[in-house]
Amino acid sequence: YHIATIYAGLGDKDRALKWLDTAYNDRQNLLIFLKHDARLDNLRGDPRFQDLLRRVGFSQ
């Protein structure tokens, strides 16, 4: 999760989303912050991010 926030801050959406997917597969508990973490704001419009929110269980 932390690596994903670094890549998001650098503007590398593909790598950020890859690491978020890894965090999901590893069942990292930090994903509870996914919906409101401002460091991920530049990913929110990406369909892959929306899919991740759905998989984690957050309503869109």
mmCIF file with all atom_site columns, C-alpha atoms in Angstrom:
data_model
loop_
_atom_site.group_PDB
_atom_site.id
_atom_site.type_symbol
_atom_site.label_atom_id
_atom_site.label_alt_id
_atom_site.label_comp_id
_atom_site.label_asym_id
_atom_site.label_entity_id
_atom_site.label_seq_id
_atom_site.pdbx_PDB_ins_code
_atom_site.Cartn_x
_atom_site.Cartn_y
_atom_site.Cartn_z
_atom_site.occupancy
_atom_site.B_iso_or_equiv
_atom_site.pdbx_formal_charge
_atom_site.auth_seq_id
_atom_site.auth_comp_id
_atom_site.auth_asym_id
_atom_site.auth_atom_id
_atom_site.pdbx_PDB_model_num
ATOM 1  C CA . TYR A 1 1  ? 0.000   0.000  0.000   1.00 0.00 ? 1  TYR A CA 1
ATOM 2  C CA . HIS A 1 2  ? 2.743   2.438  0.928   1.00 0.00 ? 2  HIS A CA 1
ATOM 3  C CA . ILE A 1 3  ? 4.627   1.751  -2.298  1.00 0.00 ? 3  ILE A CA 1
ATOM 4  C CA . ALA A 1 4  ? 1.416   2.453  -4.224  1.00 0.00 ? 4  ALA A CA 1
ATOM 5  C CA . THR A 1 5  ? 1.053   5.847  -2.551  1.00 0.00 ? 5  THR A CA 1
ATOM 6  C CA . ILE A 1 6  ? 4.622   6.729  -3.548  1.00 0.00 ? 6  ILE A CA 1
ATOM 7  C CA . TYR A 1 7  ? 3.991   5.827  -7.188  1.00 0.00 ? 7  TYR A CA 1
ATOM 8  C CA . ALA A 1 8  ? 0.700   7.737  -7.120  1.00 0.00 ? 8  ALA A CA 1
ATOM 9  C CA . GLY A 1 9  ? 2.564   10.788 -5.819  1.00 0.00 ? 9  GLY A CA 1
ATOM 10 C CA . LEU A 1 10 ? 5.050   10.446 -8.656  1.00 0.00 ? 10 LEU A CA 1
ATOM 11 C CA . GLY A 1 11 ? 2.187   10.329 -11.149 1.00 0.00 ? 11 GLY A CA 1
ATOM 12 C CA . ASP A 1 12 ? 2.853   6.721  -12.200 1.00 0.00 ? 12 ASP A CA 1
ATOM 13 C CA . LYS A 1 13 ? -0.710  5.438  -12.205 1.00 0.00 ? 13 LYS A CA 1
ATOM 14 C CA . ASP A 1 14 ? 0.069   2.040  -13.702 1.00 0.00 ? 14 ASP A CA 1
ATOM 15 C CA . ARG A 1 15 ? 2.616   1.132  -11.037 1.00 0.00 ? 15 ARG A CA 1
ATOM 16 C CA . ALA A 1 16 ? 0.467   2.611  -8.265  1.00 0.00 ? 16 ALA A CA 1
ATOM 17 C CA . LEU A 1 17 ? -2.491  0.494  -9.327  1.00 0.00 ? 17 LEU A CA 1
ATOM 18 C CA . LYS A 1 18 ? -0.277  -2.577 -9.668  1.00 0.00 ? 18 LYS A CA 1
ATOM 19 C CA . TRP A 1 19 ? 0.874   -2.147 -6.062  1.00 0.00 ? 19 TRP A CA 1
ATOM 20 C CA . LEU A 1 20 ? -2.667  -1.521 -4.850  1.00 0.00 ? 20 LEU A CA 1
ATOM 21 C CA . ASP A 1 21 ? -3.702  -4.752 -6.521  1.00 0.00 ? 21 ASP A CA 1
ATOM 22 C CA . THR A 1 22 ? -0.799  -6.489 -4.772  1.00 0.00 ? 22 THR A CA 1
ATOM 23 C CA . ALA A 1 23 ? -1.973  -5.014 -1.466  1.00 0.00 ? 23 ALA A CA 1
ATOM 24 C CA . TYR A 1 24 ? -5.449  -6.383 -2.166  1.00 0.00 ? 24 TYR A CA 1
ATOM 25 C CA . ASN A 1 25 ? -4.123  -9.846 -3.002  1.00 0.00 ? 25 ASN A CA 1
ATOM 26 C CA . ASP A 1 26 ? -1.996  -9.776 0.165   1.00 0.00 ? 26 ASP A CA 1
ATOM 27 C CA . ARG A 1 27 ? -5.091  -8.695 2.150   1.00 0.00 ? 27 ARG A CA 1
ATOM 28 C CA . GLN A 1 28 ? -3.292  -5.690 3.603   1.00 0.00 ? 28 GLN A CA 1
ATOM 29 C CA . ASN A 1 29 ? -5.382  -3.984 6.252   1.00 0.00 ? 29 ASN A CA 1
ATOM 30 C CA . LEU A 1 30 ? -4.292  -0.511 5.102   1.00 0.00 ? 30 LEU A CA 1
ATOM 31 C CA . LEU A 1 31 ? -6.816  -0.806 2.284   1.00 0.00 ? 31 LEU A CA 1
ATOM 32 C CA . ILE A 1 32 ? -9.406  0.469  4.761   1.00 0.00 ? 32 ILE A CA 1
ATOM 33 C CA . PHE A 1 33 ? -8.011  3.932  3.943   1.00 0.00 ? 33 PHE A CA 1
ATOM 34 C CA . LEU A 1 34 ? -8.378  3.458  0.188   1.00 0.00 ? 34 LEU A CA 1
ATOM 35 C CA . LYS A 1 35 ? -11.543 5.512  -0.204  1.00 0.00 ? 35 LYS A CA 1
ATOM 36 C CA . HIS A 1 36 ? -10.292 8.616  1.630   1.00 0.00 ? 36 HIS A CA 1
ATOM 37 C CA . ASP A 1 37 ? -6.494  8.641  1.265   1.00 0.00 ? 37 ASP A CA 1
ATOM 38 C CA . ALA A 1 38 ? -5.721  11.972 -0.442  1.00 0.00 ? 38 ALA A CA 1
ATOM 39 C CA . ARG A 1 39 ? -2.425  10.573 -1.730  1.00 0.00 ? 39 ARG A CA 1
ATOM 40 C CA . LEU A 1 40 ? -4.477  8.461  -4.138  1.00 0.00 ? 40 LEU A CA 1
ATOM 41 C CA . ASP A 1 41 ? -6.671  11.271 -5.479  1.00 0.00 ? 41 ASP A CA 1
ATOM 42 C CA . ASN A 1 42 ? -5.082  11.194 -8.935  1.00 0.00 ? 42 ASN A CA 1
ATOM 43 C CA . LEU A 1 43 ? -6.179  7.549  -9.310  1.00 0.00 ? 43 LEU A CA 1
ATOM 44 C CA . ARG A 1 44 ? -9.846  8.011  -8.473  1.00 0.00 ? 44 ARG A CA 1
ATOM 45 C CA . GLY A 1 45 ? -10.993 8.569  -12.059 1.00 0.00 ? 45 GLY A CA 1
ATOM 46 C CA . ASP A 1 46 ? -9.305  5.402  -13.299 1.00 0.00 ? 46 ASP A CA 1
ATOM 47 C CA . PRO A 1 47 ? -11.686 2.473  -13.878 1.00 0.00 ? 47 PRO A CA 1
ATOM 48 C CA . ARG A 1 48 ? -9.111  0.123  -12.329 1.00 0.00 ? 48 ARG A CA 1
ATOM 49 C CA . PHE A 1 49 ? -9.248  2.120  -9.092  1.00 0.00 ? 49 PHE A CA 1
ATOM 50 C CA . GLN A 1 50 ? -13.045 2.053  -9.140  1.00 0.00 ? 50 GLN A CA 1
ATOM 51 C CA . ASP A 1 51 ? -12.911 -1.722 -9.617  1.00 0.00 ? 51 ASP A CA 1
ATOM 52 C CA . LEU A 1 52 ? -10.548 -2.031 -6.658  1.00 0.00 ? 52 LEU A CA 1
ATOM 53 C CA . LEU A 1 53 ? -12.918 0.008  -4.487  1.00 0.00 ? 53 LEU A CA 1
ATOM 54 C CA . ARG A 1 54 ? -15.703 -2.374 -5.463  1.00 0.00 ? 54 ARG A CA 1
ATOM 55 C CA . ARG A 1 55 ? -13.581 -5.461 -4.722  1.00 0.00 ? 55 ARG A CA 1
ATOM 56 C CA . VAL A 1 56 ? -12.587 -4.091 -1.319  1.00 0.00 ? 56 VAL A CA 1
ATOM 57 C CA . GLY A 1 57 ? -16.264 -3.545 -0.544  1.00 0.00 ? 57 GLY A CA 1
ATOM 58 C CA . PHE A 1 58 ? -16.633 0.217  -0.771  1.00 0.00 ? 58 PHE A CA 1
ATOM 59 C CA . SER A 1 59 ? -19.688 1.531  -2.545  1.00 0.00 ? 59 SER A CA 1
ATOM 60 C CA . GLN A 1 60 ? -18.964 3.905  -5.374  1.00 0.00 ? 60 GLN A CA 1
#
